[in-house]
Coordinates of C-alpha atoms in Angstrom, one line a residue:
X1 CA -174.6 -19.9 -95.7
X2 CA -173.3 -16.9 -97.7
X3 CA -175.3 -14.6 -95.4
X4 CA -173.8 -16.4 -92.4
X5 CA -170.2 -15.9 -93.6
X6 CA -170.9 -12.3 -94.6
X7 CA -172.2 -11.5 -91.2
X8 CA -169.2 -13.2 -89.6
X9 CA -166.8 -11.2 -91.7
X10 CA -168.6 -8.0 -90.7
X11 CA -168.5 -8.9 -87.0
X12 CA -164.8 -9.9 -87.1
X13 CA -164.0 -6.6 -89.0
X14 CA -165.8 -4.6 -86.3
X15 CA -163.9 -6.4 -83.6
X16 CA -160.5 -5.7 -85.2
X17 CA -161.5 -2.0 -85.7
X18 CA -162.5 -1.7 -82.1
X19 CA -159.1 -3.2 -80.9
X20 CA -157.1 -0.8 -83.1
X21 CA -159.1 2.3 -81.9
X22 CA -157.3 3.8 -78.9
X23 CA -159.0 7.1 -78.1
X24 CA -161.3 9.5 -80.0
X25 CA -159.5 12.5 -81.5
X26 CA -160.2 15.9 -80.0
X27 CA -163.1 17.5 -81.9
X28 CA -162.0 20.6 -83.8
X29 CA -163.5 23.8 -82.5
X30 CA -163.1 27.4 -83.5
X31 CA -159.4 28.2 -83.8
X32 CA -158.1 31.2 -81.9
X33 CA -155.0 33.0 -83.1
X34 CA -153.3 35.4 -80.7
X35 CA -152.6 39.0 -81.8
X36 CA -149.6 39.2 -79.4
X37 CA -147.7 35.9 -79.6
X38 CA -147.7 33.1 -82.2
X39 CA -144.9 30.5 -81.9
X40 CA -145.5 29.0 -85.4
X41 CA -143.5 31.2 -87.8
X42 CA -145.5 29.9 -90.8
X43 CA -142.4 28.8 -92.7
X44 CA -141.8 25.3 -91.2
X45 CA -140.1 26.7 -88.2
X46 CA -141.2 27.9 -84.7
X47 CA -139.9 30.2 -82.0
X48 CA -139.7 29.6 -78.3
X49 CA -141.5 29.8 -76.0
X50 CA -144.2 27.8 -77.8
X51 CA -146.5 28.9 -74.9
X52 CA -145.5 32.4 -73.8
X53 CA -147.8 32.1 -70.7
X54 CA -147.5 30.7 -67.2
X55 CA -148.1 27.0 -67.9
X56 CA -145.6 26.0 -65.3
X57 CA -144.2 22.5 -64.5
X58 CA -145.5 21.1 -67.8
X59 CA -146.0 17.4 -68.5
X60 CA -147.1 16.0 -71.8
X61 CA -147.9 12.8 -73.7
X62 CA -148.8 11.6 -77.2
X63 CA -151.8 9.4 -77.8
X64 CA -152.1 8.5 -81.5
X65 CA -151.9 11.8 -83.4
X66 CA -152.7 14.0 -80.4
X67 CA -150.5 15.6 -77.9
X68 CA -151.8 16.6 -74.4
X69 CA -150.2 18.9 -71.9
X70 CA -151.0 19.6 -68.3
X71 CA -149.5 22.1 -65.9
X72 CA -149.6 23.1 -62.3
X73 CA -152.3 25.5 -61.2
X74 CA -151.7 26.1 -57.5
X75 CA -154.8 27.8 -55.9
X76 CA -156.5 28.8 -59.2
X77 CA -159.7 27.2 -60.2
X78 CA -160.6 25.5 -62.5
X79 CA -157.3 23.8 -62.1
X80 CA -155.1 21.4 -64.0
X81 CA -155.5 23.0 -67.4
X82 CA -155.4 20.5 -70.3
X83 CA -154.0 21.7 -73.6
X84 CA -154.1 19.9 -76.9
X85 CA -151.8 20.0 -80.0
X86 CA -151.2 18.0 -83.1
X87 CA -147.7 19.3 -83.7
X88 CA -146.3 20.4 -80.3
X89 CA -146.2 24.0 -81.5
X90 CA -149.8 25.0 -81.9
X91 CA -151.8 24.5 -78.7
X92 CA -155.3 25.1 -77.5
X93 CA -157.0 24.8 -74.1
X94 CA -159.5 22.0 -74.1
X95 CA -160.5 21.7 -70.5
X96 CA -159.5 21.4 -66.9
X97 CA -159.2 18.2 -64.8
X98 CA -160.2 19.9 -61.5
X99 CA -163.4 22.0 -61.3
X100 CA -163.2 22.3 -57.5
X101 CA -160.2 21.8 -55.3
X102 CA -160.3 19.6 -52.2
X103 CA -160.5 20.0 -49.3
X104 CA -163.4 22.2 -50.4
X105 CA -163.8 24.3 -47.3
X106 CA -160.0 24.9 -47.2
X107 CA -159.9 26.2 -50.8
X108 CA -163.0 28.3 -50.5
X109 CA -160.6 31.2 -49.8
X110 CA -157.4 32.0 -51.6
X111 CA -154.5 29.8 -50.6
X112 CA -151.8 31.4 -52.7
X113 CA -149.0 29.0 -53.7
X114 CA -150.8 26.0 -52.2
X115 CA -153.0 23.5 -54.1
X116 CA -151.8 21.9 -57.3
X117 CA -148.1 21.6 -57.7
X118 CA -146.3 19.7 -60.6
X119 CA -148.6 17.1 -62.1
X120 CA -148.0 14.1 -64.5
X121 CA -150.3 12.9 -67.2
X122 CA -150.3 9.4 -68.6
X123 CA -152.5 7.2 -70.8
X124 CA -153.0 3.6 -69.6
X125 CA -155.5 0.9 -70.4
X126 CA -157.7 3.3 -72.4
X127 CA -157.8 6.0 -69.8
X128 CA -156.0 9.3 -69.1
X129 CA -154.5 9.6 -65.6
X130 CA -153.3 12.7 -64.0
X131 CA -151.4 12.5 -60.7
X132 CA -151.0 15.8 -58.9
X133 CA -149.6 16.8 -55.5
X134 CA -151.0 19.1 -52.9
X135 CA -147.9 19.7 -50.7
X136 CA -150.1 20.0 -47.5
X137 CA -152.3 17.0 -48.0
X138 CA -150.7 14.4 -50.4
X139 CA -150.9 13.0 -53.9
X140 CA -154.1 12.6 -55.8
X141 CA -155.2 11.0 -59.0
X142 CA -158.0 11.8 -61.4
X143 CA -159.0 9.8 -64.5
X144 CA -160.9 10.4 -67.7
X145 CA -161.8 8.5 -71.0
X146 CA -161.5 11.8 -72.9
X147 CA -158.7 14.3 -72.1
X148 CA -161.2 17.1 -72.5
X149 CA -163.3 15.6 -69.7
X150 CA -165.3 14.9 -67.7
X151 CA -162.7 13.9 -65.2
X152 CA -163.3 11.8 -62.1
X153 CA -163.2 13.2 -58.6
X154 CA -159.8 13.3 -57.0
X155 CA -158.7 10.1 -55.2
X156 CA -156.0 10.3 -52.5
X157 CA -153.2 8.0 -53.6
X158 CA -150.6 8.8 -50.9
X159 CA -151.6 11.0 -47.9
X160 CA -148.9 13.1 -46.2
X161 CA -147.4 16.6 -46.0
X162 CA -144.4 17.4 -48.3
X163 CA -145.1 14.7 -51.0
X164 CA -144.7 16.5 -54.3
X165 CA -144.2 16.0 -58.1
X166 CA -145.5 12.5 -58.6
X167 CA -145.2 10.4 -61.8
X168 CA -146.5 6.9 -62.4
X169 CA -145.0 4.0 -64.3
X170 CA -146.7 0.7 -65.3
X171 CA -144.6 -2.3 -66.2
X172 CA -145.7 -4.7 -68.9
X173 CA -146.8 -7.2 -66.2
X174 CA -149.1 -4.6 -64.7
X175 CA -146.9 -3.7 -61.8
X176 CA -147.3 0.0 -60.9
X177 CA -144.8 2.4 -59.4
X178 CA -144.9 6.1 -58.3
X179 CA -141.8 8.3 -58.3
X180 CA -142.0 11.6 -56.4
X181 CA -140.0 14.4 -54.7
X182 CA -140.2 16.1 -51.4
X183 CA -141.0 19.7 -50.3
X184 CA -138.6 20.7 -47.5
X185 CA -141.1 23.4 -46.4
X186 CA -143.6 20.7 -45.4
X187 CA -141.6 17.5 -45.0
X188 CA -138.4 18.8 -43.5
X189 CA -136.4 16.9 -46.1
X190 CA -135.7 17.7 -49.8
X191 CA -133.3 17.1 -52.7
X192 CA -134.1 13.4 -52.8
X193 CA -136.2 11.2 -55.2
X194 CA -138.3 8.3 -53.9
X195 CA -140.0 5.4 -55.7
X196 CA -143.1 3.7 -54.2
X197 CA -145.1 0.7 -55.3
X198 CA -148.8 1.1 -56.1
X199 CA -151.6 -1.2 -56.6
X200 CA -152.2 -2.2 -60.2
X201 CA -155.1 0.3 -60.5
X202 CA -152.7 3.1 -59.6
X203 CA -155.0 4.4 -56.8
X204 CA -153.0 3.6 -53.7
X205 CA -149.4 3.5 -52.6
X206 CA -148.6 0.1 -51.0
X207 CA -145.2 0.6 -49.3
X208 CA -143.0 3.1 -47.6
X209 CA -140.9 3.7 -50.7
X210 CA -137.2 3.6 -51.6
X211 CA -134.8 6.5 -51.9
X212 CA -133.3 6.1 -55.4
X213 CA -131.3 9.4 -55.6
X214 CA -129.8 11.9 -53.2
X215 CA -129.0 15.2 -54.9
X216 CA -127.6 17.1 -51.9
X217 CA -124.0 17.1 -53.1
X218 CA -124.4 17.4 -56.9
X219 CA -128.0 18.3 -57.6
X220 CA -129.5 20.4 -54.8
X221 CA -133.3 21.0 -55.0
X222 CA -133.7 18.0 -57.4
X223 CA -137.5 17.6 -57.8
X224 CA -140.2 17.2 -60.5
X225 CA -139.2 13.7 -61.6
X226 CA -140.7 12.1 -64.6
X227 CA -140.1 8.3 -65.1
X228 CA -139.8 6.4 -68.4
X229 CA -138.6 3.0 -69.6
X230 CA -136.6 2.5 -72.8
X231 CA -134.2 -0.2 -74.1
X232 CA -134.2 -1.9 -70.7
X233 CA -133.3 1.2 -68.8
X234 CA -135.4 3.2 -66.3
X235 CA -135.0 6.9 -66.9
X236 CA -135.8 9.6 -64.4
X237 CA -135.8 13.1 -65.9
X238 CA -135.6 15.7 -63.1
X239 CA -134.8 19.4 -62.8
X240 CA -132.2 20.5 -60.3
X241 CA -130.4 23.6 -59.1
X242 CA -133.4 25.8 -58.4
X243 CA -136.1 27.3 -60.6
X244 CA -134.5 30.4 -62.2
X245 CA -131.0 29.0 -62.8
X246 CA -131.1 25.2 -62.7
X247 CA -130.3 22.4 -65.2
X248 CA -132.0 19.3 -66.6
X249 CA -130.8 16.1 -65.0
X250 CA -131.4 12.6 -66.3
X251 CA -130.8 9.4 -64.2
X252 CA -130.7 5.9 -65.6
X253 CA -130.6 2.4 -64.2
X254 CA -131.4 -1.2 -65.2
X255 CA -133.2 -1.5 -61.9
X256 CA -136.1 0.8 -60.9
X257 CA -134.6 1.1 -57.4
X258 CA -131.1 1.9 -58.8
X259 CA -128.3 2.5 -58.4
X260 CA -128.8 5.3 -60.9
X261 CA -126.1 6.9 -63.1
X262 CA -126.3 10.7 -63.4
X263 CA -125.9 13.0 -66.3
X264 CA -126.8 16.7 -67.0
X265 CA -128.3 16.7 -70.5
X266 CA -129.2 20.4 -70.8
X267 CA -128.4 23.7 -69.2
X268 CA -128.5 27.4 -70.3
X269 CA -125.1 27.3 -71.9
X270 CA -124.6 30.4 -74.1
X271 CA -128.3 30.8 -74.7
X272 CA -130.7 33.4 -73.4
X273 CA -132.9 30.8 -71.8
X274 CA -132.2 30.7 -68.0
X275 CA -132.9 27.6 -66.0
X276 CA -134.2 25.3 -68.8
X277 CA -135.6 22.3 -67.0
X278 CA -138.6 20.4 -65.7
X279 CA -140.8 18.9 -68.3
X280 CA -141.7 16.0 -70.6
X281 CA -140.1 13.8 -73.2
X282 CA -142.5 13.0 -76.1
X283 CA -142.0 11.3 -79.4
X284 CA -143.8 11.9 -82.7
X285 CA -145.4 9.3 -85.0
X286 CA -142.4 9.7 -87.3
X287 CA -139.9 8.7 -84.6
X288 CA -138.6 12.1 -83.6
X289 CA -137.9 12.9 -79.9
X290 CA -138.8 16.3 -78.3
X291 CA -138.7 17.8 -74.8
X292 CA -141.1 20.4 -73.3
X293 CA -139.9 22.4 -70.3
X294 CA -140.3 25.7 -68.6
X295 CA -138.3 28.9 -68.2
X296 CA -138.8 31.2 -65.3
X297 CA -139.5 34.7 -66.6
X298 CA -140.2 36.4 -63.3
X299 CA -143.5 38.4 -63.4
X300 CA -144.5 36.7 -66.7
X301 CA -144.4 33.3 -65.0
X302 CA -142.9 30.0 -66.1
X303 CA -143.3 29.8 -69.9
X304 CA -143.1 26.6 -72.0
X305 CA -140.3 25.9 -74.5
X306 CA -139.9 23.0 -77.0
X307 CA -136.5 21.5 -77.6
X308 CA -135.3 18.9 -80.1
X309 CA -133.9 15.8 -78.4
X310 CA -131.9 12.8 -79.6
X311 CA -130.5 9.6 -78.0
X312 CA -126.7 9.0 -77.9
X313 CA -125.4 5.8 -76.3
X314 CA -128.8 5.4 -74.5
X315 CA -128.6 8.9 -73.0
X316 CA -130.9 11.8 -74.1
X317 CA -129.3 15.0 -75.4
X318 CA -131.7 17.9 -75.2
X319 CA -131.3 21.1 -77.3
X320 CA -128.3 21.8 -79.6
X321 CA -125.0 20.1 -78.9
X322 CA -122.7 21.2 -81.7
X323 CA -119.5 20.0 -80.0
X324 CA -121.1 16.6 -79.1
X325 CA -120.5 16.9 -75.4
X326 CA -123.6 15.1 -74.5
X327 CA -125.2 18.2 -73.0
X328 CA -127.3 20.5 -75.0
X329 CA -128.5 24.1 -74.7
X330 CA -131.9 25.6 -75.7
X331 CA -132.9 26.7 -79.1
X332 CA -134.7 30.0 -79.8
X333 CA -135.8 29.1 -83.4
X334 CA -135.9 25.6 -84.9
X335 CA -137.7 23.5 -87.5
X336 CA -141.1 22.2 -86.4
X337 CA -141.6 18.6 -85.4
X338 CA -142.3 16.2 -88.3
X339 CA -145.8 14.8 -87.5
X340 CA -146.7 13.7 -91.0
X341 CA -148.7 16.8 -92.0
X342 CA -149.0 20.5 -91.5
X343 CA -151.7 21.8 -89.1
X344 CA -153.3 25.2 -88.9
X345 CA -151.9 27.9 -86.6
X346 CA -153.8 28.2 -83.4
X347 CA -153.1 29.5 -79.9
X348 CA -154.7 29.3 -76.4
X349 CA -157.7 31.7 -76.1
X350 CA -157.1 35.2 -74.6
X351 CA -159.8 37.6 -75.7
X352 CA -163.4 36.8 -74.8
X353 CA -166.6 38.3 -76.2
X354 CA -168.6 36.6 -73.5
X355 CA -171.0 35.2 -76.1
X356 CA -171.0 31.7 -74.7
X357 CA -173.1 30.3 -71.9
X358 CA -169.9 28.7 -70.6
X359 CA -167.0 30.7 -69.1
X360 CA -164.0 30.8 -71.4
X361 CA -161.3 28.2 -70.5
X362 CA -158.6 30.9 -70.1
X363 CA -160.3 32.2 -67.0
X364 CA -159.6 31.1 -63.4
X365 CA -160.8 32.2 -59.9
X366 CA -158.5 32.6 -56.9
X367 CA -160.6 30.0 -54.9
X368 CA -163.4 27.5 -55.4
X369 CA -166.1 29.5 -57.1
X370 CA -169.7 30.2 -56.0
X371 CA -172.7 30.6 -58.2
X372 CA -173.4 33.9 -56.5
X373 CA -170.2 35.4 -57.9
X374 CA -171.2 35.4 -61.6
X375 CA -173.6 34.5 -64.3
X376 CA -173.0 33.6 -67.9
X377 CA -175.7 34.6 -70.4
X378 CA -176.8 34.0 -73.9
X379 CA -177.1 37.7 -74.4
X380 CA -173.5 38.6 -75.1
X381 CA -172.2 39.5 -71.7
X382 CA -170.8 38.1 -68.5
X383 CA -172.3 39.4 -65.2
X384 CA -170.2 39.7 -62.1
X385 CA -172.3 40.2 -58.9
X386 CA -170.7 42.3 -56.2
X387 CA -169.7 39.8 -53.5
X388 CA -168.8 40.5 -50.0
X389 CA -165.9 38.3 -48.9
X390 CA -165.4 37.4 -45.2
X391 CA -164.3 40.2 -42.8
X392 CA -160.8 38.6 -42.8
X393 CA -159.9 40.0 -46.2
X394 CA -157.4 42.8 -46.1
X395 CA -157.3 43.7 -49.8
X396 CA -158.0 42.1 -53.2
X397 CA -155.2 39.6 -52.7
X398 CA -157.5 37.9 -50.1
X399 CA -160.7 38.2 -52.2
X400 CA -161.7 34.9 -53.7
X401 CA -163.9 36.3 -56.5
X402 CA -161.3 37.9 -58.7
X403 CA -161.5 36.4 -62.3
X404 CA -158.0 36.3 -63.9
X405 CA -156.1 34.9 -66.8
X406 CA -152.4 34.5 -67.6
X407 CA -150.3 37.1 -69.3
X408 CA -150.0 36.0 -73.0
X409 CA -146.8 37.8 -74.1
X410 CA -144.0 40.2 -73.0
X411 CA -146.0 43.1 -74.4
X412 CA -149.8 43.3 -74.9
X413 CA -152.8 45.4 -74.3
X414 CA -156.0 44.3 -72.5
X415 CA -159.2 46.3 -72.8
X416 CA -162.6 45.6 -71.3
X417 CA -166.0 47.2 -71.7
X418 CA -168.5 46.9 -69.0
X419 CA -171.6 48.5 -67.5
X420 CA -171.8 49.0 -63.7
X421 CA -175.2 48.8 -62.0
X422 CA -174.7 49.2 -58.2
X423 CA -177.5 48.5 -55.7
X424 CA -179.0 51.9 -54.8
X425 CA -179.2 50.7 -51.1
X426 CA -175.4 50.1 -50.9
X427 CA -172.3 52.1 -50.9
X428 CA -168.7 51.1 -51.8
X429 CA -169.5 48.5 -54.4
X430 CA -166.7 48.3 -57.0
X431 CA -166.1 46.7 -60.4
X432 CA -163.0 47.0 -62.5
X433 CA -159.8 45.8 -64.1
X434 CA -156.8 44.6 -62.2
X435 CA -153.2 43.3 -62.7
X436 CA -152.7 40.9 -59.7
X437 CA -149.5 39.8 -58.0
X438 CA -147.8 40.3 -54.7
X439 CA -148.6 43.9 -55.4
X440 CA -151.5 44.9 -57.6
X441 CA -153.0 47.9 -59.4
X442 CA -156.1 48.7 -61.5
X443 CA -159.1 50.8 -62.2
X444 CA -162.6 50.6 -60.8
X445 CA -166.0 52.2 -60.8
X446 CA -167.2 52.7 -57.2
X447 CA -170.6 53.6 -55.8
X448 CA -171.0 56.4 -53.4
X449 CA -173.9 58.3 -51.8
X450 CA -173.7 61.0 -54.5
X451 CA -173.2 58.6 -57.5
X452 CA -170.5 56.6 -59.2
X453 CA -166.9 57.7 -59.3
X454 CA -163.9 56.3 -61.2
X455 CA -161.0 55.4 -59.0
X456 CA -157.4 54.1 -59.5
X457 CA -156.3 51.4 -57.1
X458 CA -152.8 50.4 -56.0
X459 CA -151.7 48.0 -53.3
X460 CA -148.0 47.6 -52.6
X461 CA -147.1 44.4 -50.7
X462 CA -150.7 43.1 -50.9
X463 CA -149.6 39.6 -49.9
X464 CA -148.3 41.1 -46.6
X465 CA -151.7 42.5 -45.8
X466 CA -150.9 46.1 -46.6
X467 CA -153.8 48.5 -47.2
X468 CA -154.9 49.4 -50.7
X469 CA -154.5 53.0 -51.9
X470 CA -157.5 54.4 -53.7
X471 CA -157.5 57.7 -55.7
X472 CA -160.7 59.3 -57.0
X473 CA -160.2 60.4 -60.5
X474 CA -163.7 61.7 -61.5
X475 CA -167.4 61.3 -61.2
X476 CA -169.1 59.5 -64.0
X477 CA -172.7 59.9 -65.2
X478 CA -172.7 57.1 -67.8
X479 CA -172.1 53.7 -66.1
X480 CA -170.6 52.1 -69.2
X481 CA -166.9 52.5 -69.4
X482 CA -163.8 51.1 -71.1
X483 CA -160.8 50.2 -69.1
X484 CA -157.4 49.3 -70.5
X485 CA -153.9 48.2 -69.4
X486 CA -150.9 48.3 -71.6
X487 CA -148.1 45.9 -70.5
X488 CA -144.7 46.6 -72.0
X489 CA -141.3 45.0 -71.6
X490 CA -140.4 44.1 -68.0
X491 CA -144.2 44.0 -67.1
X492 CA -144.5 47.7 -66.8
X493 CA -148.2 48.5 -66.8
X494 CA -150.0 51.7 -67.7
X495 CA -153.8 51.9 -67.1
X496 CA -156.2 54.1 -69.0
X497 CA -160.0 54.7 -69.3
X498 CA -162.4 55.8 -72.0
X499 CA -166.0 56.9 -71.9
X500 CA -166.6 56.4 -75.6
X501 CA -164.2 53.6 -76.5
X502 CA -162.1 55.9 -78.8
X503 CA -160.2 58.4 -76.7
X504 CA -158.3 56.9 -73.7
X505 CA -156.9 58.9 -70.8
X506 CA -154.0 57.6 -68.7
X507 CA -154.9 57.1 -65.1
X508 CA -152.6 56.5 -62.1
X509 CA -148.8 56.0 -62.1
X510 CA -147.0 53.4 -64.1
X511 CA -147.2 50.1 -62.2
X512 CA -144.4 47.5 -62.0
X513 CA -146.2 44.1 -62.0
X514 CA -144.9 41.5 -59.6
X515 CA -145.0 37.7 -59.3
X516 CA -147.6 35.9 -57.3
X517 CA -146.8 32.9 -55.0
X518 CA -145.0 30.5 -57.4
X519 CA -146.9 32.1 -60.4
X520 CA -146.6 35.1 -62.7
X521 CA -148.8 38.2 -62.5
X522 CA -152.3 37.8 -64.0
X523 CA -154.8 40.2 -65.5
X524 CA -158.5 40.2 -65.0
X525 CA -161.8 41.6 -63.7
X526 CA -163.6 41.9 -60.3
X527 CA -166.8 43.1 -58.6
X528 CA -166.9 43.5 -54.8
X529 CA -168.9 45.1 -52.0
X530 CA -168.3 46.0 -48.4
X531 CA -171.8 45.6 -47.0
X532 CA -174.1 42.5 -47.0
X533 CA -177.8 42.9 -47.7
X534 CA -180.3 40.6 -49.5
X535 CA -179.3 41.7 -53.0
X536 CA -176.2 43.0 -54.8
X537 CA -175.3 45.3 -57.6
X538 CA -173.4 43.9 -60.6
X539 CA -171.3 44.7 -63.6
X540 CA -172.1 43.4 -67.0
X541 CA -168.9 42.8 -69.0
X542 CA -169.5 43.1 -72.7
X543 CA -166.0 41.9 -73.8
X544 CA -162.4 41.5 -72.8
X545 CA -159.9 41.9 -75.7
X546 CA -156.2 41.2 -75.9
X547 CA -154.3 43.0 -78.6
X548 CA -150.9 44.3 -79.6
X549 CA -149.8 47.5 -77.9
X550 CA -150.7 50.5 -79.9

C-alpha cells in the first residue's frame, strides 16, 4: 500500500510539473559581443537604440523569463529573424521563421521591397505564432513549439492584395480575431484599421471584416496595428504620420469593433529620435511595462529602441512625460528593466570566422537561395561558387546570390579575407565585397584572359537599371586578398585592399551609401560569372570581421 501511495504521489507531482511548464528556455550558446555597438552600459543603464541595426517593424512578447522579437525582412532570405533576450537590452539572433519565401518561383529572383512586411508574434496554447503579410498575396501564419524553430510552412490566412500588418487576438472563450492595415499601393485604400474574425485555430479569416478606425483626418498612414486586452479594454497600438516623422497612436474601446477613443501617447518631442513608433508593448516578470519601437535612420535602416511605459487612467504613456501631459518622448539613456537578475552582455552576431557547417544567422540572400551558390565546410571557410544569374539582370541589384548582413552601427569597419580560384575556361568571374542599396560600390577580383585583376565597382541608381562602372586597379599574382570598407558617420564608405593583411591601400572614391527598398544599406560578399559552362570557379572566404574604425 505504501508503494502504491508513493507511486501515486510521484505521478501527481509529475502532472503538476507538466502543467506549470510552459516552454523550454532557450539554450545558452556562445555569447557574441559587438566591437562597434553595445546598448548595455554595464552600470545598470542602457542606451538607445538597443538594436542599432535594421530590425524594422519589431514585435515582441514575453514567455516566462524569455523575450522574443521578430521583424520584417522583405525580400531577404532567410526571413522573419527571431531574436531572444532575457532583459530587453541584450539580444541574440536565434533563428528565422522563414527559410524560403512563397510563392517560391516568384521569390527566386530579387523582389526588392516586397515579401515580408510588418509581422506579429504571439504565444497561444503552447505554440508560437507569427502572422506576416505579403502585400501582393495576403496574410500568412507560421507556428512552432520552440521559437528557435523549426517553424511550420506558411499557411495563407487571408488572401488578397494590400492586406498588411496583421496581429491576432484570442479571447478567453477561444474566439479569435485579426487586426490589420491596408497598403494603398496595392489595395487602393489606406489609413484605416480593420478587424476580422478567424477560426479558433487562427488559420483562416471567416468574415469580410469591420473598419474600426479611419485615420484620414487625424492620423494619416495609420498602419502596423498591434492589439491587446487589459482591464476590460481592447487596445490597438498603431503608428501614424509616416515612417520618418510619425507618432505613436493608441486606440481603446470596451468593444473590439469600437467605437475607439484615440490618443497620441508618444512623439519625438524635444528628443533626437525622429518618428518614434510602431512596435510592441511587453511587461516584465516584476510588473514593469516597456515598449519596443523603431526609428528610421535613413541608410542605416530602422533601428530598434526601448522605452519605459506606464499606465495612467487606463491609457499607456510611453517614454518620459515630466509634465504629465499623457504623451511621452523617447529616452536616450535609461535604467535597465527589472527582470529579477542581471544577465551577461550579448549582441547579435556580426563577425563570422566561417568555422561552422551552418551559415551564420546574421547572413541573408536577396532571393530564395540555391545550393549551387555556396557551400559551408568544416575546414574554416565559406565557399561561394560563381553563379550566372538570368540574362535579365542589369547589375548586382538584380543578382540573387549576394550574401549580405545589416549595418551594425553608425561607424564600423568590415574586413574579409578570401582566395579567388576562377575556372580557367571562363572569363569575367568576379568575387568581392560590396555595400548594397539603391546605389552600390565595392571591390572585386576578376578573371581575364591574362590573369586576375583587382577592380573597384560603383553603380549609381542601380535600382533603375543603370550600368555598373568598373575600374581596373592592378593585376594580382596571389589570389588571396583582404578587402575592407570603413563606414563613418552618415554612411560614408571608403574601400581599401591589402595583399598581406597589414598594409591597406585606399581604392576608388568615397561612396555615399543609400537605402534599399524599405530597408537600410547592407554589407556583404558575392561571387558571379557571365558565362555558363558545366563548372564554375569559386571564392573561399576565410573570415568576415566587423570592428571599430581605426
